[in-house]
Coordinates of C-alpha atoms in Angstrom, one line a residue:
M1 CA -3.3 33.2 -12.3
E2 CA -0.2 35.0 -10.9
R3 CA -0.1 32.5 -8.0
L4 CA -0.2 29.6 -10.4
V5 CA 2.6 30.9 -12.5
G6 CA 4.5 31.9 -9.3
A7 CA 4.2 28.3 -8.0
L8 CA 5.5 27.0 -11.4
D9 CA 8.5 29.3 -11.4
G10 CA 9.4 28.6 -7.8
C11 CA 9.0 24.8 -8.2
V12 CA 12.3 23.2 -7.2
E13 CA 10.7 20.0 -5.6
A14 CA 7.4 18.3 -5.9
T15 CA 4.9 21.1 -5.2
L16 CA 1.1 20.9 -4.7
V17 CA -1.4 23.6 -5.6
L18 CA -5.0 23.2 -4.5
V19 CA -7.8 25.0 -6.4
T20 CA -11.2 24.7 -4.6
G21 CA -14.7 25.8 -5.2
S22 CA -18.1 24.3 -5.9
A23 CA -19.1 22.9 -9.3
G24 CA -19.0 25.4 -12.2
M25 CA -16.8 27.9 -10.4
G26 CA -14.2 27.9 -13.2
K27 CA -11.5 25.8 -11.4
S28 CA -10.6 23.8 -14.5
A29 CA -10.6 26.9 -16.8
L30 CA -8.2 28.7 -14.5
V31 CA -5.7 25.9 -14.3
R32 CA -5.8 25.3 -18.0
E33 CA -4.4 28.8 -18.4
L34 CA -1.1 27.3 -17.3
H35 CA -0.8 25.6 -20.6
R36 CA 0.9 28.5 -22.3
P37 CA 3.4 29.4 -19.6
I38 CA 4.5 25.8 -19.3
T39 CA 4.9 25.5 -23.0
E40 CA 7.0 28.6 -23.1
R41 CA 9.2 26.9 -20.5
R42 CA 9.6 23.9 -22.8
G43 CA 7.7 21.8 -20.2
Y44 CA 4.7 19.5 -20.3
F45 CA 1.1 20.1 -19.2
V46 CA -0.9 17.0 -18.7
T47 CA -4.3 16.4 -17.2
G48 CA -6.4 13.7 -15.7
K49 CA -9.9 13.7 -14.2
F50 CA -11.5 11.5 -11.6
E51 CA -15.1 10.4 -12.3
Q52 CA -17.8 9.8 -9.7
F53 CA -18.7 6.3 -10.7
H54 CA -15.4 5.2 -12.3
R55 CA -13.4 3.4 -9.6
E56 CA -10.3 2.3 -11.6
P57 CA -7.3 2.8 -9.2
Y58 CA -5.1 5.7 -10.1
F59 CA -7.5 6.6 -12.9
A60 CA -6.8 10.3 -13.3
I61 CA -3.1 10.1 -12.4
V62 CA -2.5 7.3 -15.0
A63 CA -4.5 9.2 -17.6
A64 CA -2.3 12.3 -17.1
F65 CA 1.0 10.4 -17.4
R66 CA -0.3 8.3 -20.2
S67 CA -0.8 11.5 -22.2
L68 CA 2.7 12.6 -21.3
I69 CA 4.2 9.3 -22.5
D70 CA 2.3 9.8 -25.8
E71 CA 3.9 13.3 -26.1
L72 CA 7.4 11.8 -25.5
L73 CA 6.8 9.2 -28.2
Q74 CA 6.3 12.0 -30.8
E75 CA 9.8 13.4 -30.1
S76 CA 12.9 12.8 -32.3
E77 CA 14.9 9.7 -32.1
E78 CA 17.7 11.6 -30.5
R79 CA 15.4 12.8 -27.7
L80 CA 14.0 9.3 -27.3
D81 CA 17.5 8.0 -26.8
L82 CA 17.9 10.4 -24.0
W83 CA 14.6 9.4 -22.4
R84 CA 15.5 5.8 -22.8
K85 CA 18.7 6.2 -20.8
R86 CA 17.1 8.4 -18.2
L87 CA 14.1 6.1 -17.6
T88 CA 16.3 2.9 -17.6
D89 CA 18.7 4.4 -15.1
A90 CA 15.9 5.6 -12.9
L91 CA 13.8 2.5 -12.9
G92 CA 16.6 -0.1 -12.6
P93 CA 15.2 -3.6 -12.0
N94 CA 11.7 -2.3 -11.3
G95 CA 10.9 -1.1 -14.9
R96 CA 8.2 -3.8 -15.2
V97 CA 6.2 -2.0 -12.4
I98 CA 5.8 1.0 -14.8
T99 CA 5.3 -0.9 -18.0
D100 CA 2.5 -2.9 -16.4
V101 CA 0.7 0.4 -15.8
F102 CA 1.9 2.1 -19.0
P103 CA 2.6 -0.5 -21.7
Q104 CA 3.7 2.2 -24.2
V105 CA 6.7 2.9 -22.0
E106 CA 8.2 -0.2 -23.5
L107 CA 8.3 1.6 -26.8
I108 CA 11.0 3.8 -25.2
T109 CA 12.8 1.5 -22.8
G110 CA 12.3 -1.8 -24.5
P111 CA 10.9 -5.0 -22.8
Q112 CA 11.4 -5.1 -19.0
P113 CA 12.3 -8.2 -17.0
E114 CA 9.9 -10.0 -14.8
L115 CA 9.6 -8.8 -11.2
A116 CA 10.6 -10.8 -8.2
E117 CA 7.7 -12.1 -6.1
L118 CA 7.2 -10.1 -2.9
G119 CA 4.7 -9.9 -0.1
P120 CA 1.9 -7.4 -0.3
S121 CA 3.6 -4.7 1.8
E122 CA 6.9 -5.0 0.0
Q123 CA 5.0 -5.0 -3.3
L124 CA 3.3 -1.7 -2.4
N125 CA 6.7 -0.2 -1.4
R126 CA 8.2 -1.3 -4.7
F127 CA 5.3 0.3 -6.6
N128 CA 5.7 3.6 -4.8
L129 CA 9.4 3.6 -5.3
A130 CA 9.2 2.9 -9.0
F131 CA 6.5 5.4 -9.6
S132 CA 8.4 8.1 -7.7
N133 CA 11.6 7.4 -9.7
F134 CA 9.6 7.4 -12.9
V135 CA 8.1 10.8 -12.2
H136 CA 11.4 12.2 -10.9
A137 CA 13.1 11.2 -14.2
L138 CA 10.4 13.0 -16.2
A139 CA 10.2 16.3 -14.2
Q140 CA 13.5 18.1 -14.5
P141 CA 14.4 21.8 -14.7
E142 CA 14.9 21.7 -18.5
H143 CA 11.4 20.3 -19.0
P144 CA 9.1 20.9 -16.0
V145 CA 5.9 18.9 -15.6
V146 CA 2.6 20.2 -14.6
V147 CA 0.1 17.5 -13.7
F148 CA -3.5 18.8 -13.3
V149 CA -5.8 16.4 -11.7
D150 CA -9.5 17.4 -11.6
D151 CA -12.2 16.4 -9.2
L152 CA -10.0 15.1 -6.4
Q153 CA -13.2 14.7 -4.3
W154 CA -13.8 11.5 -6.3
A155 CA -10.3 10.1 -6.0
D156 CA -9.8 6.5 -4.8
S157 CA -7.8 5.8 -1.7
A158 CA -4.9 4.4 -3.6
S159 CA -4.5 7.6 -5.7
L160 CA -4.6 9.7 -2.5
E161 CA -1.8 7.5 -1.0
L162 CA 0.2 7.8 -4.2
L163 CA -0.2 11.6 -4.1
K164 CA 1.3 11.7 -0.6
Q165 CA 4.2 9.5 -1.8
L166 CA 5.0 11.7 -4.8
L167 CA 4.9 14.9 -2.7
S168 CA 7.1 13.4 0.0
D169 CA 9.9 12.9 -2.5
D170 CA 12.3 15.8 -1.5
R171 CA 14.7 15.2 -4.3
P172 CA 15.1 18.3 -6.6
Q173 CA 12.6 18.1 -9.4
S174 CA 10.3 20.4 -11.4
L175 CA 6.9 18.8 -10.7
L176 CA 3.9 21.0 -10.1
F177 CA 0.9 18.9 -9.1
V178 CA -2.3 20.9 -9.3
G179 CA -5.4 19.4 -7.8
A180 CA -8.9 20.8 -8.1
Y181 CA -11.8 19.7 -5.9
R182 CA -15.3 20.8 -4.8
D183 CA -14.7 21.7 -1.2
N184 CA -18.5 21.8 -0.5
E185 CA -18.6 18.1 -1.2
V186 CA -15.7 17.3 1.1
D187 CA -16.5 17.0 4.8
A188 CA -14.4 16.2 7.9
N189 CA -14.8 12.5 7.3
H190 CA -13.9 12.5 3.6
P191 CA -10.7 10.6 2.7
L192 CA -9.4 13.7 0.9
T193 CA -9.6 15.6 4.2
A194 CA -7.3 13.2 6.0
T195 CA -4.9 13.2 3.0
L196 CA -4.7 17.0 2.9
K197 CA -4.3 17.2 6.6
H198 CA -1.3 14.9 6.4
I199 CA 0.3 16.9 3.5
R200 CA -0.3 20.2 5.3
T201 CA 1.3 19.0 8.6
E202 CA 4.0 16.6 7.4
Q203 CA 5.1 18.0 4.0
T204 CA 5.5 21.3 2.3
A205 CA 2.4 23.4 2.7
P206 CA 0.4 23.6 -0.6
V207 CA -0.5 26.8 -2.4
E208 CA -4.2 27.1 -2.0
I209 CA -6.5 29.1 -4.3
S210 CA -10.2 29.4 -3.6
M211 CA -12.7 30.2 -6.3
T212 CA -15.5 32.3 -5.0
P213 CA -19.0 33.1 -6.5
L214 CA -19.5 36.1 -8.8
E215 CA -21.0 39.1 -7.2
A216 CA -23.8 41.1 -8.9
A217 CA -21.2 43.7 -10.1
H218 CA -19.2 41.0 -11.9
V219 CA -22.3 39.7 -13.6
A220 CA -23.3 43.2 -14.6
Q221 CA -20.0 43.7 -16.2
L222 CA -20.3 40.4 -18.0
I223 CA -23.8 41.3 -19.3
A224 CA -22.7 44.8 -20.3
D225 CA -19.8 43.4 -22.3
T226 CA -22.0 40.8 -23.9
V227 CA -24.9 43.0 -25.0
A228 CA -23.0 46.3 -25.4
T229 CA -24.7 48.3 -22.7
T230 CA -23.6 50.1 -19.6
V231 CA -23.0 48.4 -16.3
D232 CA -25.7 50.5 -14.7
A233 CA -28.3 49.4 -17.3
A234 CA -27.3 45.8 -16.8
M235 CA -27.3 45.9 -13.0
P236 CA -31.1 45.0 -12.4
L237 CA -30.8 42.0 -14.7
A238 CA -27.4 41.1 -13.1
Q239 CA -28.9 41.2 -9.6
L240 CA -31.7 38.8 -10.7
V241 CA -29.2 36.4 -12.4
A242 CA -26.8 36.5 -9.5
R243 CA -29.5 35.8 -7.0
N244 CA -31.0 32.8 -9.1
T245 CA -27.6 31.3 -9.9
E246 CA -25.8 32.0 -6.6
G247 CA -23.0 33.6 -8.6
C248 CA -21.9 30.3 -10.1
P249 CA -20.1 31.2 -13.4
L250 CA -21.3 28.1 -15.3
F251 CA -24.8 28.6 -14.1
V252 CA -24.7 32.3 -15.0
R253 CA -23.6 31.5 -18.5
E254 CA -26.2 28.8 -19.0
Y255 CA -28.9 31.0 -17.4
L256 CA -28.3 33.8 -19.9
K257 CA -28.3 31.3 -22.8
A258 CA -31.6 30.0 -21.6
L259 CA -33.0 33.5 -21.4
F260 CA -32.0 34.0 -25.0
A261 CA -33.3 30.6 -26.1
D262 CA -36.7 31.3 -24.5
G263 CA -36.9 34.8 -26.1
L264 CA -36.6 36.6 -22.8
L265 CA -33.3 38.2 -23.8
R266 CA -33.6 39.3 -27.4
F267 CA -32.0 41.7 -29.9
E268 CA -34.4 44.3 -31.3
R269 CA -33.3 45.1 -34.8
G270 CA -35.3 48.3 -34.9
S271 CA -33.5 49.9 -32.0
G272 CA -30.3 48.0 -32.5
Q273 CA -30.3 47.1 -28.8
W274 CA -30.8 44.1 -26.6
Q275 CA -34.0 44.1 -24.6
W276 CA -35.4 42.2 -21.6
D277 CA -38.3 42.5 -19.2
L278 CA -37.5 41.6 -15.6
S279 CA -41.1 40.9 -14.7
Q280 CA -41.4 38.5 -17.6
I281 CA -38.2 36.7 -16.6
E282 CA -39.4 36.5 -13.0
G283 CA -42.8 35.2 -14.1
H284 CA -41.3 32.7 -16.5
G285 CA -40.1 30.5 -13.7
L286 CA -36.7 29.5 -15.0
T287 CA -35.3 26.6 -12.9
E288 CA -33.2 27.3 -9.9
S289 CA -31.2 24.1 -10.6
I290 CA -28.2 24.0 -12.9
L291 CA -29.0 20.3 -13.5
D292 CA -32.6 21.0 -14.6
L293 CA -31.3 23.9 -16.7
M294 CA -28.9 21.5 -18.5
V295 CA -31.6 18.9 -18.9
A296 CA -33.8 21.5 -20.6
K297 CA -30.9 22.4 -22.8
L298 CA -30.4 18.8 -23.9
R299 CA -34.1 18.4 -24.6
R300 CA -33.9 21.3 -27.1
L301 CA -31.4 19.4 -29.1
G302 CA -33.9 16.8 -30.3
P303 CA -34.5 13.1 -29.6
E304 CA -31.7 11.7 -31.7
A305 CA -29.0 13.9 -30.1
Q306 CA -30.5 13.2 -26.7
T307 CA -30.3 9.4 -27.2
A308 CA -26.7 9.7 -28.4
L309 CA -25.7 11.9 -25.4
T310 CA -27.3 9.5 -22.9
T311 CA -25.3 6.7 -24.4
A312 CA -22.2 8.8 -24.2
A313 CA -22.9 9.7 -20.6
A314 CA -22.8 6.0 -19.7
I315 CA -19.5 5.5 -21.4
G316 CA -17.9 8.3 -19.4
N317 CA -16.9 12.0 -19.4
R318 CA -14.8 11.3 -22.4
F319 CA -16.0 9.0 -25.2
P320 CA -14.8 8.0 -28.7
L321 CA -17.2 8.8 -31.6
S322 CA -16.5 5.3 -33.0
A323 CA -17.7 3.6 -29.8
L324 CA -20.8 5.7 -29.8
A325 CA -21.5 4.8 -33.4
S326 CA -21.0 1.1 -32.7
L327 CA -23.4 1.2 -29.7
S328 CA -26.0 3.0 -31.7
D329 CA -25.5 0.7 -34.7
T330 CA -25.0 3.6 -37.0
P331 CA -22.2 4.6 -39.4
L332 CA -19.6 7.0 -38.0
E333 CA -20.7 9.7 -40.5
T334 CA -24.3 9.5 -39.3
M335 CA -23.3 9.6 -35.6
F336 CA -21.2 12.7 -36.3
E337 CA -24.2 14.4 -38.0
T338 CA -26.3 13.4 -35.0
L339 CA -23.9 15.0 -32.5
L340 CA -23.3 18.2 -34.6
P341 CA -26.1 20.1 -32.7
A342 CA -24.5 19.2 -29.4
L343 CA -21.1 20.2 -30.6
R344 CA -22.4 23.5 -31.9
A345 CA -24.3 24.1 -28.7
G346 CA -21.2 23.5 -26.7
V347 CA -22.7 20.6 -24.8
V348 CA -19.8 18.4 -25.8
V349 CA -16.4 19.5 -27.0
T350 CA -13.8 17.8 -29.1
T351 CA -10.5 16.6 -27.5
S352 CA -8.1 17.0 -30.4
E353 CA -7.3 19.7 -33.0
A354 CA -8.3 17.3 -35.8
A355 CA -11.7 16.6 -34.3
A356 CA -12.2 20.3 -33.6
L357 CA -12.4 20.8 -37.4
A358 CA -15.3 18.3 -37.3
A359 CA -17.5 20.9 -35.6
D360 CA -17.4 22.8 -38.9
G361 CA -17.7 19.8 -41.1
G362 CA -14.0 19.2 -41.7
S363 CA -13.7 15.7 -40.1
E364 CA -15.7 12.9 -38.9
G365 CA -13.4 11.2 -36.3
G366 CA -11.9 11.8 -33.0
D367 CA -12.9 11.8 -29.3
C368 CA -15.3 14.0 -27.5
R369 CA -15.9 14.9 -23.9
F370 CA -18.8 16.5 -22.1
F371 CA -18.2 20.3 -21.5
H372 CA -18.8 19.8 -17.8
D373 CA -19.7 17.1 -15.3
R374 CA -23.1 18.8 -14.9
V375 CA -23.8 18.2 -18.6
Q376 CA -22.9 14.5 -18.3
Q377 CA -25.0 14.2 -15.2
A378 CA -27.9 15.8 -17.0
A379 CA -27.7 13.4 -19.9
Y380 CA -27.4 10.4 -17.6
S381 CA -30.4 11.6 -15.6
L382 CA -32.6 11.2 -18.7
L383 CA -32.3 7.4 -18.2
D384 CA -34.1 5.4 -15.5
D385 CA -32.2 2.8 -13.5
A386 CA -33.3 -0.1 -15.7
E387 CA -32.2 1.8 -18.9
R388 CA -28.8 2.6 -17.3
A389 CA -28.1 -1.0 -16.3
A390 CA -29.1 -2.3 -19.8
L391 CA -26.9 0.4 -21.4
H392 CA -23.9 -0.5 -19.2
L393 CA -24.3 -4.1 -20.1
R394 CA -24.3 -3.4 -23.8
I395 CA -21.2 -1.2 -23.5
G396 CA -19.4 -3.9 -21.4
R397 CA -20.2 -6.7 -23.8
M398 CA -19.1 -4.5 -26.8
L399 CA -15.8 -3.8 -25.2
L400 CA -15.3 -7.4 -24.2
A401 CA -15.9 -8.6 -27.7
A402 CA -13.8 -5.9 -29.3
V403 CA -10.6 -6.5 -27.3
P404 CA -8.8 -9.8 -27.5
A405 CA -8.1 -11.5 -24.1
D406 CA -4.3 -11.0 -24.4
E407 CA -4.7 -7.3 -25.2
R408 CA -7.0 -6.2 -22.4
G409 CA -4.4 -4.6 -20.2
E410 CA -5.5 -1.0 -20.3
D411 CA -9.1 -1.8 -21.1
L412 CA -9.6 -4.4 -18.4
F413 CA -10.8 -2.0 -15.7
E414 CA -13.2 -0.2 -18.2
I415 CA -14.7 -3.6 -19.2
V416 CA -15.4 -4.7 -15.6
H417 CA -16.6 -1.2 -14.7
Q418 CA -19.3 -1.4 -17.3
L419 CA -20.3 -5.0 -16.7
N420 CA -20.3 -4.6 -12.9
R421 CA -22.9 -1.9 -13.1
A422 CA -25.2 -4.3 -14.8
V423 CA -24.4 -7.5 -12.8
G424 CA -28.1 -7.9 -11.9
L425 CA -29.0 -8.3 -15.5
I426 CA -26.5 -11.1 -16.2
T427 CA -28.2 -14.5 -15.7
D428 CA -26.3 -16.9 -18.0
P429 CA -24.1 -19.1 -15.8
A430 CA -21.2 -19.0 -18.3
E431 CA -21.3 -15.3 -18.6
L432 CA -21.4 -14.9 -14.8
I433 CA -18.3 -17.1 -14.5
E434 CA -16.6 -15.0 -17.2
L435 CA -17.5 -11.9 -15.1
A436 CA -16.0 -13.5 -12.0
E437 CA -12.8 -14.3 -13.9
L438 CA -12.6 -10.7 -15.3
N439 CA -13.0 -9.2 -11.8
L440 CA -10.4 -11.6 -10.4
Q441 CA -7.9 -10.4 -13.1
A442 CA -8.8 -6.8 -12.4
G443 CA -8.5 -7.4 -8.6
R444 CA -5.1 -8.9 -9.0
K445 CA -4.0 -6.0 -11.2
A446 CA -5.2 -3.5 -8.6
S447 CA -3.5 -5.4 -5.8
S448 CA -0.2 -5.5 -7.7
S449 CA -0.1 -1.7 -7.7
G450 CA -1.1 -1.4 -4.0
A451 CA -4.8 -0.4 -4.7
Y452 CA -6.2 -2.9 -2.1
A453 CA -9.5 -1.1 -1.5
A454 CA -10.3 -1.1 -5.2
A455 CA -9.1 -4.7 -5.4
G456 CA -11.5 -5.6 -2.6
E457 CA -14.5 -4.0 -4.5
L458 CA -13.7 -5.9 -7.7
L459 CA -13.2 -9.2 -5.9
E460 CA -16.5 -8.9 -4.0
V461 CA -18.2 -8.7 -7.4
A462 CA -16.3 -11.8 -8.5
L463 CA -17.5 -13.6 -5.4
E464 CA -21.1 -12.5 -6.0
A465 CA -20.9 -13.6 -9.6
I466 CA -20.0 -17.3 -8.9
A467 CA -22.9 -19.4 -8.0
T468 CA -23.5 -20.7 -4.4
D469 CA -22.2 -24.1 -5.6
G470 CA -18.9 -22.5 -6.8
W471 CA -16.8 -24.7 -4.6
Q472 CA -18.3 -27.7 -6.3
T473 CA -18.4 -26.4 -9.9
H474 CA -15.5 -24.0 -10.1
H475 CA -13.3 -24.9 -7.2
E476 CA -10.0 -23.3 -8.4
L477 CA -11.7 -20.0 -9.4
T478 CA -13.6 -19.9 -6.1
M479 CA -10.4 -20.6 -4.1
S480 CA -8.5 -17.9 -6.0
I481 CA -11.2 -15.3 -5.3
H482 CA -11.3 -16.1 -1.6
R483 CA -7.5 -15.9 -1.2
E484 CA -7.1 -12.7 -3.2
L485 CA -10.0 -11.1 -1.4
A486 CA -8.8 -12.1 2.0
T487 CA -5.4 -10.5 1.3
A488 CA -7.0 -7.3 0.1
E489 CA -9.4 -7.1 3.1
H490 CA -6.5 -7.7 5.5
L491 CA -4.5 -4.9 4.0
V492 CA -7.3 -2.4 4.3
G493 CA -7.9 -3.4 7.9
H494 CA -11.1 -5.4 7.5
H495 CA -9.7 -8.3 9.5
D496 CA -13.0 -9.9 10.5
R497 CA -14.0 -10.2 6.8
A498 CA -10.6 -11.5 5.9
D499 CA -10.7 -14.1 8.6
E500 CA -14.2 -15.2 7.4
L501 CA -12.8 -15.6 3.8
T502 CA -9.7 -17.5 5.0
G503 CA -11.8 -19.8 7.1
A504 CA -14.0 -20.7 4.2
A505 CA -11.0 -21.3 2.0
L506 CA -9.4 -23.6 4.6
E507 CA -12.6 -25.6 4.8
H508 CA -12.3 -26.4 1.1
V509 CA -8.6 -27.0 0.7
P510 CA -8.3 -30.7 -0.4
T511 CA -4.8 -31.5 0.9
E512 CA -2.7 -30.8 3.9
L513 CA 0.0 -29.3 1.7
E514 CA -2.3 -26.8 0.1
K515 CA -3.7 -25.9 3.6
A516 CA -0.1 -25.3 4.8
E517 CA 0.6 -23.1 1.8
L518 CA -2.6 -21.0 2.5
L519 CA -1.6 -20.7 6.2
A520 CA 1.8 -19.3 5.1
E521 CA -0.1 -16.5 3.4
V522 CA -2.2 -15.9 6.5
V523 CA 1.0 -15.7 8.6
A524 CA 2.4 -13.0 6.4
L525 CA -0.9 -11.0 6.5
Y526 CA -1.2 -11.3 10.3
T527 CA 2.3 -10.0 10.6
A528 CA 1.6 -7.1 8.3
A529 CA -1.4 -6.2 10.4
G530 CA 0.6 -6.4 13.7
R531 CA -1.3 -9.5 14.8
Y532 CA 1.9 -11.2 16.0
N533 CA 0.5 -13.8 18.4
E534 CA -2.0 -15.0 15.7
A535 CA 0.8 -15.1 13.2
L536 CA 2.9 -17.3 15.5
E537 CA 0.0 -19.6 16.3
T538 CA -0.8 -20.0 12.6
M539 CA 2.8 -20.7 11.7
H540 CA 2.9 -23.5 14.3
R541 CA -0.4 -24.9 12.9
G542 CA 0.9 -25.0 9.4
L543 CA 4.2 -26.6 10.3
K544 CA 2.4 -29.3 12.3
L545 CA 0.4 -30.2 9.2
L546 CA 3.7 -30.9 7.4
G547 CA 5.2 -32.9 10.2
H548 CA 7.5 -30.1 11.5
E549 CA 7.5 -29.3 15.2
L550 CA 9.4 -26.3 16.7
P551 CA 10.9 -26.7 20.2
S552 CA 9.2 -25.4 23.3
G553 CA 10.4 -25.0 26.9
D554 CA 14.1 -24.0 27.3
L555 CA 14.7 -22.3 24.0
Q556 CA 18.2 -21.2 25.0
E557 CA 19.3 -24.8 24.9
A558 CA 17.4 -25.2 21.6
V559 CA 19.3 -22.3 20.1
G560 CA 22.6 -24.0 20.9
A561 CA 21.4 -27.2 19.3
A562 CA 20.1 -25.4 16.3
F563 CA 23.4 -23.7 15.7
G564 CA 25.1 -27.1 16.0
V565 CA 23.0 -28.6 13.2
V566 CA 23.7 -25.6 11.0
Q567 CA 27.4 -25.9 11.5
E568 CA 27.2 -29.6 10.7
K569 CA 25.3 -29.0 7.5
L570 CA 27.6 -26.2 6.4
G571 CA 30.7 -28.3 6.7
G572 CA 33.4 -26.4 4.8
A573 CA 31.0 -24.6 2.5
T574 CA 32.0 -21.1 1.4
P575 CA 29.5 -18.3 0.7
A576 CA 30.2 -18.6 -3.0
S577 CA 29.4 -22.4 -3.0
L578 CA 26.1 -21.7 -1.2
L579 CA 25.0 -19.6 -4.2
D580 CA 25.6 -22.5 -6.5
R581 CA 23.1 -24.8 -4.9
P582 CA 20.0 -25.8 -6.8
T583 CA 16.5 -24.3 -6.2
M584 CA 14.4 -26.1 -3.7
S585 CA 11.9 -28.4 -5.5
D586 CA 10.2 -30.5 -2.8
P587 CA 6.8 -28.9 -2.4
E588 CA 6.3 -29.8 1.2
V589 CA 9.8 -28.5 2.1
R590 CA 9.1 -25.3 0.2
A591 CA 5.8 -24.9 2.1
A592 CA 7.6 -25.4 5.5
T593 CA 10.3 -22.9 4.5
R594 CA 7.7 -20.4 3.5
L595 CA 6.0 -20.8 6.9
L596 CA 9.2 -20.3 8.7
L597 CA 10.2 -17.2 6.7
A598 CA 6.7 -15.7 7.1
G599 CA 6.9 -16.2 10.8
M600 CA 10.3 -14.6 11.3
A601 CA 9.1 -11.0 11.9
A602 CA 6.5 -12.0 14.4
T603 CA 8.9 -14.1 16.4
F604 CA 11.5 -11.4 16.3
Y605 CA 9.1 -9.2 18.4
L606 CA 7.6 -12.0 20.6
D607 CA 10.4 -14.5 21.2
P608 CA 14.0 -13.7 20.2
F609 CA 15.2 -17.2 21.0
L610 CA 12.5 -18.8 18.9
Y611 CA 13.5 -16.3 16.1
I612 CA 17.0 -17.7 16.1
V613 CA 15.7 -21.3 16.1
I614 CA 13.5 -20.5 13.1
I615 CA 16.4 -18.9 11.1
C616 CA 18.5 -22.0 11.8
R617 CA 15.7 -24.4 10.8
A618 CA 15.1 -22.5 7.6
M619 CA 18.9 -22.6 6.8
V620 CA 19.0 -26.3 7.4
L621 CA 16.1 -26.9 5.0
A622 CA 17.9 -24.7 2.4
L623 CA 21.2 -26.5 2.9
E624 CA 19.5 -29.9 2.5
H625 CA 17.1 -29.1 -0.3
G626 CA 18.3 -26.0 -2.1
H627 CA 17.4 -22.4 -2.2
P628 CA 13.8 -21.5 -1.5
P629 CA 12.0 -19.6 -4.3
E630 CA 11.5 -16.7 -1.8
G631 CA 15.2 -16.0 -2.0
V632 CA 18.6 -16.7 -0.4
N633 CA 17.9 -14.3 2.6
V634 CA 17.8 -17.4 4.8
Y635 CA 21.6 -17.2 4.9
A636 CA 21.6 -13.7 6.1

């Protein structure tokens, strides 16, 4: 604990603390002890948690900062005015990047302008810049921010990249990022390993805290304090417990509770002492698995509570009581009564002070979460594969029906997460098309924040959901999925798959113009991947479709000729008059300009003379037809 507080007090820039240990070692409990020190320093302590099967990009990081924004919204108008100015100044023209992720930020900053269209690489850079500026504006010495993200071993690749970006910001700020993970589940090939290696070698070395198993002496002290006996008297039992639980604090606690529940650890009223018989305990055959122990604990709660908990486990680590009641088709009051045994047994816990009163009958609302991943895992294990899929389908359909299409922003990923886990059960063609459309929307949203790996997974489901005759029955949807998926695959390095998708799309493009527009996208992707020769060949191919040929042979002479044409078209135009020209409207000219602009970077590396010719050709098109939508950088 001293090292955590020390890291907080010494935090003058983005700082990382890593807390490691296997499941149940008390990592989360330790970090949550920071809540009081950070409150005393008038700061903010926010948490997020990655889940094993929940692949929403930035899931835990977004959850943490979403709770911080909720805290800010509860502050006085005077404070909100200060936050409004600070965030507006920090985000500048990129405010929409943040409000797309956190819509409630608009309640502070007001509506944000639309973003300019950028290529994939530039889009990712803009996202990282905006997020870094957003965090920097929040984490200042007068109100430090501690972000605790649990279960980093389940983090998606986009979250790990964002973590590197946030920690590489060397501007003064009071940001303490605490990450906990199970080091026994992270091997040399795990993505987290590569991320931490980069941070350790390229950035400020993190503070590292390792949680180790309890020894028999620690368990003996725990038992002695619990049953009011001496450490020596408790030692034989402690040695047995430590051996069977491997010193895992969570397992120790649950093991002792199981002994009590089975009558093997009991209070004798006559003697006024706790009693146990080691031979009985050893012969009883208590499980050696924490998961089996949790399953046994759940079974003792009764069938109704078990059913409610298995449903909750499919929702996630955290679940609203109202959603659980709806899925069970029972009134909220009845669901609360059903869960009371689980609340009292500590299997689930409430997530708000108001809901905490519910455990004693004072309230019926609020959210709950499983006490530990192992409890959720135990509840989920009570279902077979068919039951799980059916349950996920019910949850997905319920969420889809409950949220209007224009309000799905924050819920979109959760909806597709549930439906995608039941895709094999969906047979209605109309529902499959809807699933494809939802995954396309989610894939685009993931891509817009640079989470290309997550986008690829979502778009693959979309592709699977459309029928084999999708090109004939839903051409536009099928084309959109292929194009978005090809982009995502290119950007994660799956070039063969991207080329396959692009090839299929090109085969089904109905017009030469649309084919040229698609080839312009491919040129940009080839360039981003460093495939310059292929980018150049594709640019030529697209221009030829539109009737535009670039010179070959003696390009030095072509450069002179190109400059001459530009001078002729410029005439006596001034820089100011160029800005007053209309926007380019001819679709074929726009497509040709896009191809030229997309190919500029590749030709810069491969053929400097052709590079100049391309710049001149793009300028001529702009002078003749107006500014291209991509911007006025053709005049640069």
